[in-house]
Amino acid sequence: DIYGHRLATCSSDRSVRIFEVDKNQPPNPIATLNGHHGPVWQVSWMHPMYGVVLASCSYDKKVILWKENERGEWNKLFTHEKHAGSVNSIQWAPPDTGLYLVCGSSDGTISIVQGFGDDKFESSHVINNAHTTGVNAVSWAPSHPASTTLDPSSKDYDTVNKRFVSGGGDSMVRVWKFSGEEWACEAELKGHTNWVRDVAWAPDTGFTTSTIASCCHDGKVIIWQCSDLDKGNWESKTMHAFDDVIWHLSWSVMGDILAVSGGDNKVTLWRESHKGGWICISKQDSNNAN
């Protein structure tokens, strides 16, 4: 969770498990959530300003919201059943963006679950044919455009940045923006040649550039950067080409370090150098870390 005190995991055994985390002790299991009827692919914590809620998505085509009550018991709060295929990826929006959960599915669609307070949720939008061969990953943009992060006097400082990025089996990375009453594709980022396995929009970094990382089944990780989202002038750079499939990407809280995990059973950490290249600063496998 946001405090680093609890860890949620999901598994092909159809369960979600929650652990208490103490740096001085092994993780302590405190709850097992059973409700899915297929492998559970991903979990996402809602921001605690809205309550203690965890979302999970599964091969069973469902997204389940779980809530902890005052007695420490977890119960189903809402079940989202708008997809015709496996739901592969979910993520809660940053709190300033609003109470939204984005969901990507193998049926090629992206859906949005919206919260209205008092534990009321509903399926608010569906983007059809987002990726023709299925959606593998989704990731929200920071709440405010990068160009306004350091300038409170900017006319756009109070503008909420309702955007997210998706990656699919069609080798495409797409940026989506909420315009009017609908979500529309704002940019198509072409650079991969195989299934895009994950996308990760970097948090606010204090710079005036928006950054997205994407990874592909062919082992390539690409960094996309844009200085003006409205103009859509995205530029790409291959961070590294690995020898195995890359499954997952995760930015540090400050947005300056990227964690990469792949089919070689290794996790590596990468940071951009002052010359603009990306260097590996740490690696870990099942046997050792350095």
PDB file of C-alpha atoms in Angstrom:
ATOM      1  CA  ASP A   1       0.000   0.000   0.000  1.00  0.00           C
ATOM      2  CA  ILE A   2       1.032   3.654  -0.110  1.00  0.00           C
ATOM      3  CA  TYR A   3       2.515   3.437   3.394  1.00  0.00           C
ATOM      4  CA  GLY A   4       4.557   0.325   2.691  1.00  0.00           C
ATOM      5  CA  HIS A   5       2.947  -1.474   5.635  1.00  0.00           C
ATOM      6  CA  ARG A   6       0.912  -3.990   3.661  1.00  0.00           C
ATOM      7  CA  LEU A   7       1.619  -6.118   0.626  1.00  0.00           C
ATOM      8  CA  ALA A   8      -1.036  -7.657  -1.627  1.00  0.00           C
ATOM      9  CA  THR A   9      -0.206 -10.587  -3.913  1.00  0.00           C
ATOM     10  CA  CYS A  10      -2.198 -12.526  -6.486  1.00  0.00           C
ATOM     11  CA  SER A  11      -1.723 -15.952  -8.000  1.00  0.00           C
ATOM     12  CA  SER A  12      -2.835 -18.539 -10.518  1.00  0.00           C
ATOM     13  CA  ASP A  13      -4.323 -20.403  -7.528  1.00  0.00           C
ATOM     14  CA  ARG A  14      -7.245 -17.912  -7.849  1.00  0.00           C
ATOM     15  CA  SER A  15      -6.532 -16.203  -4.537  1.00  0.00           C
ATOM     16  CA  VAL A  16      -5.450 -12.768  -3.330  1.00  0.00           C
ATOM     17  CA  ARG A  17      -3.352 -12.640  -0.178  1.00  0.00           C
ATOM     18  CA  ILE A  18      -2.552  -9.698   2.087  1.00  0.00           C
ATOM     19  CA  PHE A  19       0.528  -9.497   4.281  1.00  0.00           C
ATOM     20  CA  GLU A  20       1.685  -7.123   6.984  1.00  0.00           C
ATOM     21  CA  VAL A  21       5.209  -5.959   6.219  1.00  0.00           C
ATOM     22  CA  ASP A  22       7.839  -5.102   8.809  1.00  0.00           C
ATOM     23  CA  LYS A  23      11.415  -4.604   7.665  1.00  0.00           C
ATOM     24  CA  ASN A  24      12.618  -6.463  10.742  1.00  0.00           C
ATOM     25  CA  GLN A  25      10.301  -9.464  10.353  1.00  0.00           C
ATOM     26  CA  PRO A  26       9.173 -11.844   7.585  1.00  0.00           C
ATOM     27  CA  PRO A  27       5.881 -10.815   5.927  1.00  0.00           C
ATOM     28  CA  ASN A  28       2.939 -11.837   8.103  1.00  0.00           C
ATOM     29  CA  PRO A  29      -0.156 -13.185   6.241  1.00  0.00           C
ATOM     30  CA  ILE A  30      -3.333 -11.565   7.563  1.00  0.00           C
ATOM     31  CA  ALA A  31      -5.994 -12.333   4.926  1.00  0.00           C
ATOM     32  CA  THR A  32      -6.775 -14.582   1.957  1.00  0.00           C
ATOM     33  CA  LEU A  33      -9.444 -13.324  -0.433  1.00  0.00           C
ATOM     34  CA  ASN A  34     -11.299 -15.939  -2.468  1.00  0.00           C
ATOM     35  CA  GLY A  35     -13.825 -14.867  -5.059  1.00  0.00           C
ATOM     36  CA  HIS A  36     -12.276 -15.287  -8.489  1.00  0.00           C
ATOM     37  CA  HIS A  37     -12.782 -18.414 -10.604  1.00  0.00           C
ATOM     38  CA  GLY A  38      -9.560 -18.204 -12.577  1.00  0.00           C
ATOM     39  CA  PRO A  39      -5.958 -17.046 -12.239  1.00  0.00           C
ATOM     40  CA  VAL A  40      -5.688 -13.560 -10.718  1.00  0.00           C
ATOM     41  CA  TRP A  41      -3.334 -11.403 -12.774  1.00  0.00           C
ATOM     42  CA  GLN A  42      -3.012  -8.110 -10.923  1.00  0.00           C
ATOM     43  CA  VAL A  43      -3.996  -6.160  -7.801  1.00  0.00           C
ATOM     44  CA  SER A  44      -4.093  -2.418  -7.141  1.00  0.00           C
ATOM     45  CA  TRP A  45      -4.500  -0.450  -3.898  1.00  0.00           C
ATOM     46  CA  MET A  46      -6.920   2.477  -3.896  1.00  0.00           C
ATOM     47  CA  HIS A  47      -5.545   5.679  -2.372  1.00  0.00           C
ATOM     48  CA  PRO A  48      -6.290   5.583   1.384  1.00  0.00           C
ATOM     49  CA  MET A  49      -8.004   8.999   1.300  1.00  0.00           C
ATOM     50  CA  TYR A  50     -10.938   7.057  -0.207  1.00  0.00           C
ATOM     51  CA  GLY A  51     -10.737   4.095   2.180  1.00  0.00           C
ATOM     52  CA  VAL A  52      -8.962   0.746   2.502  1.00  0.00           C
ATOM     53  CA  VAL A  53      -9.924  -0.892  -0.792  1.00  0.00           C
ATOM     54  CA  LEU A  54      -8.055  -3.330  -3.011  1.00  0.00           C
ATOM     55  CA  ALA A  55      -8.939  -4.152  -6.633  1.00  0.00           C
ATOM     56  CA  SER A  56      -8.126  -7.475  -8.323  1.00  0.00           C
ATOM     57  CA  CYS A  57      -8.539  -8.675 -11.916  1.00  0.00           C
ATOM     58  CA  SER A  58      -8.684 -12.192 -13.296  1.00  0.00           C
ATOM     59  CA  TYR A  59      -8.876 -14.576 -16.208  1.00  0.00           C
ATOM     60  CA  ASP A  60     -12.510 -15.083 -15.150  1.00  0.00           C
ATOM     61  CA  LYS A  61     -13.361 -11.720 -16.867  1.00  0.00           C
ATOM     62  CA  LYS A  62     -14.079 -10.005 -13.549  1.00  0.00           C
ATOM     63  CA  VAL A  63     -12.691  -7.158 -11.508  1.00  0.00           C
ATOM     64  CA  ILE A  64     -13.473  -7.340  -7.788  1.00  0.00           C
ATOM     65  CA  LEU A  65     -13.179  -4.495  -5.284  1.00  0.00           C
ATOM     66  CA  TRP A  66     -12.439  -5.662  -1.738  1.00  0.00           C
ATOM     67  CA  LYS A  67     -12.875  -3.517   1.367  1.00  0.00           C
ATOM     68  CA  GLU A  68     -11.567  -3.970   4.891  1.00  0.00           C
ATOM     69  CA  ASN A  69     -14.029  -3.253   7.683  1.00  0.00           C
ATOM     70  CA  GLU A  70     -13.289  -1.956  11.176  1.00  0.00           C
ATOM     71  CA  ARG A  71     -12.776  -5.522  12.456  1.00  0.00           C
ATOM     72  CA  GLY A  72     -10.062  -6.204   9.907  1.00  0.00           C
ATOM     73  CA  GLU A  73     -12.327  -8.419   7.787  1.00  0.00           C
ATOM     74  CA  TRP A  74     -12.245  -8.184   3.989  1.00  0.00           C
ATOM     75  CA  ASN A  75     -15.450  -8.376   1.950  1.00  0.00           C
ATOM     76  CA  LYS A  76     -16.498  -7.873  -1.656  1.00  0.00           C
ATOM     77  CA  LEU A  77     -17.542  -4.285  -2.256  1.00  0.00           C
ATOM     78  CA  PHE A  78     -18.213  -4.289  -6.011  1.00  0.00           C
ATOM     79  CA  THR A  79     -17.845  -6.693  -8.941  1.00  0.00           C
ATOM     80  CA  HIS A  80     -17.180  -5.303 -12.423  1.00  0.00           C
ATOM     81  CA  GLU A  81     -18.376  -7.691 -15.134  1.00  0.00           C
ATOM     82  CA  LYS A  82     -18.280  -5.754 -18.398  1.00  0.00           C
ATOM     83  CA  HIS A  83     -15.599  -7.734 -20.238  1.00  0.00           C
ATOM     84  CA  ALA A  84     -15.882 -10.734 -22.556  1.00  0.00           C
ATOM     85  CA  GLY A  85     -12.313 -11.893 -21.972  1.00  0.00           C
ATOM     86  CA  SER A  86      -9.594 -12.096 -19.363  1.00  0.00           C
ATOM     87  CA  VAL A  87      -8.988  -8.806 -17.515  1.00  0.00           C
ATOM     88  CA  ASN A  88      -5.213  -8.513 -17.593  1.00  0.00           C
ATOM     89  CA  SER A  89      -4.388  -5.164 -16.020  1.00  0.00           C
ATOM     90  CA  ILE A  90      -5.929  -2.636 -13.613  1.00  0.00           C
ATOM     91  CA  GLN A  91      -4.780   0.557 -11.933  1.00  0.00           C
ATOM     92  CA  TRP A  92      -6.360   3.207  -9.716  1.00  0.00           C
ATOM     93  CA  ALA A  93      -5.931   6.792 -10.879  1.00  0.00           C
ATOM     94  CA  PRO A  94      -3.899   9.262  -8.798  1.00  0.00           C
ATOM     95  CA  PRO A  95      -6.176  10.746  -6.106  1.00  0.00           C
ATOM     96  CA  ASP A  96      -6.280  14.231  -7.657  1.00  0.00           C
ATOM     97  CA  THR A  97      -7.493  12.731 -10.937  1.00  0.00           C
ATOM     98  CA  GLY A  98     -10.556  11.247  -9.274  1.00  0.00           C
ATOM     99  CA  LEU A  99     -11.878   7.920  -8.083  1.00  0.00           C
ATOM    100  CA  TYR A 100     -11.314   5.930 -11.272  1.00  0.00           C
ATOM    101  CA  LEU A 101     -10.081   2.407 -11.957  1.00  0.00           C
ATOM    102  CA  VAL A 102      -8.911   1.591 -15.490  1.00  0.00           C
ATOM    103  CA  CYS A 103      -9.155  -2.011 -16.692  1.00  0.00           C
ATOM    104  CA  GLY A 104      -7.611  -3.626 -19.783  1.00  0.00           C
ATOM    105  CA  SER A 105      -8.892  -6.902 -21.245  1.00  0.00           C
ATOM    106  CA  SER A 106      -8.035  -9.601 -23.774  1.00  0.00           C
ATOM    107  CA  ASP A 107     -11.330  -8.768 -25.514  1.00  0.00           C
ATOM    108  CA  GLY A 108      -9.605  -5.638 -26.865  1.00  0.00           C
ATOM    109  CA  THR A 109     -11.533  -3.171 -24.726  1.00  0.00           C
ATOM    110  CA  ILE A 110     -10.617  -0.827 -21.903  1.00  0.00           C
ATOM    111  CA  SER A 111     -13.196   0.010 -19.241  1.00  0.00           C
ATOM    112  CA  ILE A 112     -13.379   2.587 -16.487  1.00  0.00           C
ATOM    113  CA  VAL A 113     -14.923   1.984 -13.061  1.00  0.00           C
ATOM    114  CA  GLN A 114     -15.906   5.218 -11.321  1.00  0.00           C
ATOM    115  CA  GLY A 115     -16.538   5.783  -7.630  1.00  0.00           C
ATOM    116  CA  PHE A 116     -19.024   8.301  -6.245  1.00  0.00           C
ATOM    117  CA  GLY A 117     -18.380   8.094  -2.507  1.00  0.00           C
ATOM    118  CA  ASP A 118     -20.246   6.099   0.133  1.00  0.00           C
ATOM    119  CA  ASP A 119     -18.862   2.894  -1.412  1.00  0.00           C
ATOM    120  CA  LYS A 120     -20.837   3.410  -4.629  1.00  0.00           C
ATOM    121  CA  PHE A 121     -19.180   2.334  -7.864  1.00  0.00           C
ATOM    122  CA  GLU A 122     -20.351   1.847 -11.430  1.00  0.00           C
ATOM    123  CA  SER A 123     -18.924   1.029 -14.854  1.00  0.00           C
ATOM    124  CA  SER A 124     -18.791   4.461 -16.461  1.00  0.00           C
ATOM    125  CA  HIS A 125     -17.008   4.099 -19.827  1.00  0.00           C
ATOM    126  CA  VAL A 126     -15.915   1.382 -22.253  1.00  0.00           C
ATOM    127  CA  ILE A 127     -13.378   1.956 -25.044  1.00  0.00           C
ATOM    128  CA  ASN A 128     -14.037  -0.574 -27.791  1.00  0.00           C
ATOM    129  CA  ASN A 129     -11.238  -1.866 -30.049  1.00  0.00           C
ATOM    130  CA  ALA A 130      -8.557  -0.189 -27.942  1.00  0.00           C
ATOM    131  CA  HIS A 131      -6.143  -2.911 -29.108  1.00  0.00           C
ATOM    132  CA  THR A 132      -7.409  -5.364 -31.695  1.00  0.00           C
ATOM    133  CA  THR A 133      -5.586  -8.396 -30.290  1.00  0.00           C
ATOM    134  CA  GLY A 134      -6.099  -7.621 -26.616  1.00  0.00           C
ATOM    135  CA  VAL A 135      -5.005  -5.153 -23.942  1.00  0.00           C
ATOM    136  CA  ASN A 136      -2.123  -6.325 -21.782  1.00  0.00           C
ATOM    137  CA  ALA A 137      -1.312  -3.282 -19.656  1.00  0.00           C
ATOM    138  CA  VAL A 138      -2.636   0.112 -18.538  1.00  0.00           C
ATOM    139  CA  SER A 139      -1.057   2.944 -16.526  1.00  0.00           C
ATOM    140  CA  TRP A 140      -2.339   6.371 -15.441  1.00  0.00           C
ATOM    141  CA  ALA A 141      -0.557   9.652 -16.081  1.00  0.00           C
ATOM    142  CA  PRO A 142       0.268  11.910 -13.121  1.00  0.00           C
ATOM    143  CA  SER A 143      -2.599  14.155 -12.038  1.00  0.00           C
ATOM    144  CA  HIS A 144      -1.069  17.324 -13.453  1.00  0.00           C
ATOM    145  CA  PRO A 145       0.798  17.932 -16.736  1.00  0.00           C
ATOM    146  CA  ALA A 146       4.572  17.812 -16.331  1.00  0.00           C
ATOM    147  CA  SER A 147       4.950  21.364 -17.659  1.00  0.00           C
ATOM    148  CA  THR A 148       3.016  22.762 -14.651  1.00  0.00           C
ATOM    149  CA  THR A 149       4.711  20.772 -11.874  1.00  0.00           C
ATOM    150  CA  LEU A 150       7.151  23.523 -10.874  1.00  0.00           C
ATOM    151  CA  ASP A 151       5.067  26.555 -11.771  1.00  0.00           C
ATOM    152  CA  PRO A 152       2.041  27.184  -9.520  1.00  0.00           C
ATOM    153  CA  SER A 153       1.422  30.436 -11.427  1.00  0.00           C
ATOM    154  CA  SER A 154       0.808  28.531 -14.663  1.00  0.00           C
ATOM    155  CA  LYS A 155      -2.726  28.895 -16.024  1.00  0.00           C
ATOM    156  CA  ASP A 156      -2.807  25.085 -16.314  1.00  0.00           C
ATOM    157  CA  TYR A 157      -1.595  24.393 -12.771  1.00  0.00           C
ATOM    158  CA  ASP A 158      -5.062  23.435 -11.519  1.00  0.00           C
ATOM    159  CA  THR A 159      -5.871  21.422 -14.652  1.00  0.00           C
ATOM    160  CA  VAL A 160      -6.391  17.728 -13.922  1.00  0.00           C
ATOM    161  CA  ASN A 161      -4.516  15.539 -16.378  1.00  0.00           C
ATOM    162  CA  LYS A 162      -6.989  12.760 -17.267  1.00  0.00           C
ATOM    163  CA  ARG A 163      -4.780  10.545 -19.380  1.00  0.00           C
ATOM    164  CA  PHE A 164      -3.554   6.976 -19.305  1.00  0.00           C
ATOM    165  CA  VAL A 165      -1.409   4.749 -21.509  1.00  0.00           C
ATOM    166  CA  SER A 166      -2.128   1.228 -22.732  1.00  0.00           C
ATOM    167  CA  GLY A 167      -0.146  -1.543 -24.388  1.00  0.00           C
ATOM    168  CA  GLY A 168      -1.495  -4.439 -26.419  1.00  0.00           C
ATOM    169  CA  GLY A 169      -0.907  -7.558 -28.449  1.00  0.00           C
ATOM    170  CA  ASP A 170      -0.945  -5.436 -31.622  1.00  0.00           C
ATOM    171  CA  SER A 171       2.567  -4.139 -30.697  1.00  0.00           C
ATOM    172  CA  MET A 172       1.107  -0.666 -30.110  1.00  0.00           C
ATOM    173  CA  VAL A 173       1.384   1.761 -27.204  1.00  0.00           C
ATOM    174  CA  ARG A 174      -1.500   4.240 -27.090  1.00  0.00           C
ATOM    175  CA  VAL A 175      -2.111   7.385 -25.024  1.00  0.00           C
ATOM    176  CA  TRP A 176      -5.747   8.107 -24.120  1.00  0.00           C
ATOM    177  CA  LYS A 177      -7.245  11.436 -23.037  1.00  0.00           C
ATOM    178  CA  PHE A 178     -10.637  12.257 -21.556  1.00  0.00           C
ATOM    179  CA  SER A 179     -12.147  14.812 -23.918  1.00  0.00           C
ATOM    180  CA  GLY A 180     -15.669  16.098 -23.424  1.00  0.00           C
ATOM    181  CA  GLU A 181     -17.580  13.063 -22.208  1.00  0.00           C
ATOM    182  CA  GLU A 182     -15.506  10.349 -23.891  1.00  0.00           C
ATOM    183  CA  TRP A 183     -12.054   8.824 -23.912  1.00  0.00           C
ATOM    184  CA  ALA A 184     -10.188   9.276 -27.193  1.00  0.00           C
ATOM    185  CA  CYS A 185      -6.837   8.039 -28.477  1.00  0.00           C
ATOM    186  CA  GLU A 186      -4.467  11.005 -28.390  1.00  0.00           C
ATOM    187  CA  ALA A 187      -1.273   9.361 -29.620  1.00  0.00           C
ATOM    188  CA  GLU A 188      -0.056   6.078 -31.101  1.00  0.00           C
ATOM    189  CA  LEU A 189       3.517   5.214 -30.184  1.00  0.00           C
ATOM    190  CA  LYS A 190       5.077   2.835 -32.680  1.00  0.00           C
ATOM    191  CA  GLY A 191       8.361   1.127 -31.902  1.00  0.00           C
ATOM    192  CA  HIS A 192       7.674  -2.421 -30.759  1.00  0.00           C
ATOM    193  CA  THR A 193       7.439  -5.426 -33.070  1.00  0.00           C
ATOM    194  CA  ASN A 194       5.734  -7.922 -30.764  1.00  0.00           C
ATOM    195  CA  TRP A 195       3.264  -8.040 -27.885  1.00  0.00           C
ATOM    196  CA  VAL A 196       3.634  -5.086 -25.514  1.00  0.00           C
ATOM    197  CA  ARG A 197       3.672  -6.713 -22.085  1.00  0.00           C
ATOM    198  CA  ASP A 198       3.674  -3.672 -19.804  1.00  0.00           C
ATOM    199  CA  VAL A 199       3.534   0.117 -19.796  1.00  0.00           C
ATOM    200  CA  ALA A 200       4.389   2.478 -16.931  1.00  0.00           C
ATOM    201  CA  TRP A 201       3.844   6.239 -16.871  1.00  0.00           C
ATOM    202  CA  ALA A 202       6.465   7.856 -14.647  1.00  0.00           C
ATOM    203  CA  PRO A 203       5.326   9.892 -11.605  1.00  0.00           C
ATOM    204  CA  ASP A 204       5.903  13.636 -11.397  1.00  0.00           C
ATOM    205  CA  THR A 205       9.648  14.166 -11.444  1.00  0.00           C
ATOM    206  CA  GLY A 206       9.869  17.958 -11.211  1.00  0.00           C
ATOM    207  CA  PHE A 207      10.917  18.164 -14.842  1.00  0.00           C
ATOM    208  CA  THR A 208       8.876  19.476 -17.767  1.00  0.00           C
ATOM    209  CA  THR A 209       8.882  16.183 -19.659  1.00  0.00           C
ATOM    210  CA  SER A 210       6.337  13.375 -19.488  1.00  0.00           C
ATOM    211  CA  THR A 211       7.901   9.905 -19.542  1.00  0.00           C
ATOM    212  CA  ILE A 212       6.470   6.478 -20.359  1.00  0.00           C
ATOM    213  CA  ALA A 213       8.294   3.147 -20.296  1.00  0.00           C
ATOM    214  CA  SER A 214       7.088   0.151 -22.308  1.00  0.00           C
ATOM    215  CA  CYS A 215       8.376  -3.401 -22.644  1.00  0.00           C
ATOM    216  CA  CYS A 216       7.858  -6.070 -25.256  1.00  0.00           C
ATOM    217  CA  HIS A 217       7.855  -9.824 -25.690  1.00  0.00           C
ATOM    218  CA  ASP A 218      10.996  -9.444 -27.824  1.00  0.00           C
ATOM    219  CA  GLY A 219      12.923  -8.153 -24.778  1.00  0.00           C
ATOM    220  CA  LYS A 220      13.088  -4.480 -25.750  1.00  0.00           C
ATOM    221  CA  VAL A 221      12.374  -1.677 -23.274  1.00  0.00           C
ATOM    222  CA  ILE A 222      11.566   1.711 -24.821  1.00  0.00           C
ATOM    223  CA  ILE A 223      11.480   5.089 -23.060  1.00  0.00           C
ATOM    224  CA  TRP A 224       9.017   7.593 -24.557  1.00  0.00           C
ATOM    225  CA  GLN A 225       9.256  11.287 -23.665  1.00  0.00           C
ATOM    226  CA  CYS A 226       7.090  14.277 -24.537  1.00  0.00           C
ATOM    227  CA  SER A 227       7.590  17.952 -23.653  1.00  0.00           C
ATOM    228  CA  ASP A 228       4.054  19.008 -24.643  1.00  0.00           C
ATOM    229  CA  LEU A 229       1.236  16.486 -24.317  1.00  0.00           C
ATOM    230  CA  ASP A 230      -1.228  18.610 -26.273  1.00  0.00           C
ATOM    231  CA  LYS A 231       1.134  18.682 -29.249  1.00  0.00           C
ATOM    232  CA  GLY A 232       1.956  14.997 -28.833  1.00  0.00           C
ATOM    233  CA  ASN A 233       5.597  15.276 -29.866  1.00  0.00           C
ATOM    234  CA  TRP A 234       6.669  11.956 -28.354  1.00  0.00           C
ATOM    235  CA  GLU A 235      10.274  10.851 -28.861  1.00  0.00           C
ATOM    236  CA  SER A 236      11.543   7.337 -28.232  1.00  0.00           C
ATOM    237  CA  LYS A 237      14.783   5.780 -27.086  1.00  0.00           C
ATOM    238  CA  THR A 238      15.561   2.097 -26.616  1.00  0.00           C
ATOM    239  CA  MET A 239      16.689   1.778 -23.009  1.00  0.00           C
ATOM    240  CA  HIS A 240      17.984  -1.768 -23.421  1.00  0.00           C
ATOM    241  CA  ALA A 241      17.377  -4.911 -25.456  1.00  0.00           C
ATOM    242  CA  PHE A 242      17.275  -7.936 -23.139  1.00  0.00           C
ATOM    243  CA  ASP A 243      17.821 -11.556 -24.156  1.00  0.00           C
ATOM    244  CA  ASP A 244      14.444 -12.713 -22.814  1.00  0.00           C
ATOM    245  CA  VAL A 245      10.858 -11.509 -22.626  1.00  0.00           C
ATOM    246  CA  ILE A 246      10.289  -8.552 -20.286  1.00  0.00           C
ATOM    247  CA  TRP A 247       7.109  -8.881 -18.249  1.00  0.00           C
ATOM    248  CA  HIS A 248       6.871  -5.913 -15.946  1.00  0.00           C
ATOM    249  CA  LEU A 249       8.059  -2.340 -15.346  1.00  0.00           C
ATOM    250  CA  SER A 250       7.786  -0.185 -12.223  1.00  0.00           C
ATOM    251  CA  TRP A 251       8.986   3.366 -11.523  1.00  0.00           C
ATOM    252  CA  SER A 252      10.330   4.526  -8.179  1.00  0.00           C
ATOM    253  CA  VAL A 253       8.238   7.072  -6.273  1.00  0.00           C
ATOM    254  CA  MET A 254      10.491   9.878  -7.518  1.00  0.00           C
ATOM    255  CA  GLY A 255      10.281   8.647 -11.098  1.00  0.00           C
ATOM    256  CA  ASP A 256      14.047   8.518 -11.613  1.00  0.00           C
ATOM    257  CA  ILE A 257      14.653   4.744 -11.313  1.00  0.00           C
ATOM    258  CA  LEU A 258      12.955   2.042 -13.403  1.00  0.00           C
ATOM    259  CA  ALA A 259      12.672  -1.554 -12.205  1.00  0.00           C
ATOM    260  CA  VAL A 260      12.548  -4.204 -14.940  1.00  0.00           C
ATOM    261  CA  SER A 261      11.645  -7.891 -14.493  1.00  0.00           C
ATOM    262  CA  GLY A 262      11.786 -10.573 -17.152  1.00  0.00           C
ATOM    263  CA  GLY A 263      11.721 -14.195 -18.175  1.00  0.00           C
ATOM    264  CA  ASP A 264      15.340 -14.629 -17.080  1.00  0.00           C
ATOM    265  CA  ASN A 265      14.183 -14.495 -13.417  1.00  0.00           C
ATOM    266  CA  LYS A 266      16.095 -11.260 -12.825  1.00  0.00           C
ATOM    267  CA  VAL A 267      15.095  -7.806 -11.617  1.00  0.00           C
ATOM    268  CA  THR A 268      17.290  -4.904 -12.730  1.00  0.00           C
ATOM    269  CA  LEU A 269      17.215  -1.213 -11.761  1.00  0.00           C
ATOM    270  CA  TRP A 270      17.978   1.482 -14.349  1.00  0.00           C
ATOM    271  CA  ARG A 271      18.682   5.207 -14.120  1.00  0.00           C
ATOM    272  CA  GLU A 272      19.198   7.805 -16.830  1.00  0.00           C
ATOM    273  CA  SER A 273      22.738   9.190 -16.937  1.00  0.00           C
ATOM    274  CA  HIS A 274      23.608  12.856 -17.373  1.00  0.00           C
ATOM    275  CA  LYS A 275      24.519  12.047 -20.977  1.00  0.00           C
ATOM    276  CA  GLY A 276      21.012  10.811 -21.718  1.00  0.00           C
ATOM    277  CA  GLY A 277      21.751   7.088 -21.781  1.00  0.00           C
ATOM    278  CA  TRP A 278      20.362   4.523 -19.347  1.00  0.00           C
ATOM    279  CA  ILE A 279      22.633   2.551 -17.029  1.00  0.00           C
ATOM    280  CA  CYS A 280      21.953  -0.501 -14.877  1.00  0.00           C
ATOM    281  CA  ILE A 281      22.598   0.387 -11.242  1.00  0.00           C
ATOM    282  CA  SER A 282      21.494  -2.867  -9.584  1.00  0.00           C
ATOM    283  CA  LYS A 283      20.468  -6.401 -10.448  1.00  0.00           C
ATOM    284  CA  GLN A 284      18.925  -9.239  -8.503  1.00  0.00           C
ATOM    285  CA  ASP A 285      18.106 -12.846  -9.261  1.00  0.00           C
ATOM    286  CA  SER A 286      16.955 -15.811  -7.215  1.00  0.00           C
ATOM    287  CA  ASN A 287      20.482 -16.494  -5.999  1.00  0.00           C
ATOM    288  CA  ASN A 288      22.011 -13.095  -5.224  1.00  0.00           C
ATOM    289  CA  ALA A 289      21.674  -9.338  -5.339  1.00  0.00           C
ATOM    290  CA  ASN A 290      24.210  -6.591  -6.060  1.00  0.00           C
TER     291      ASN A 290
END
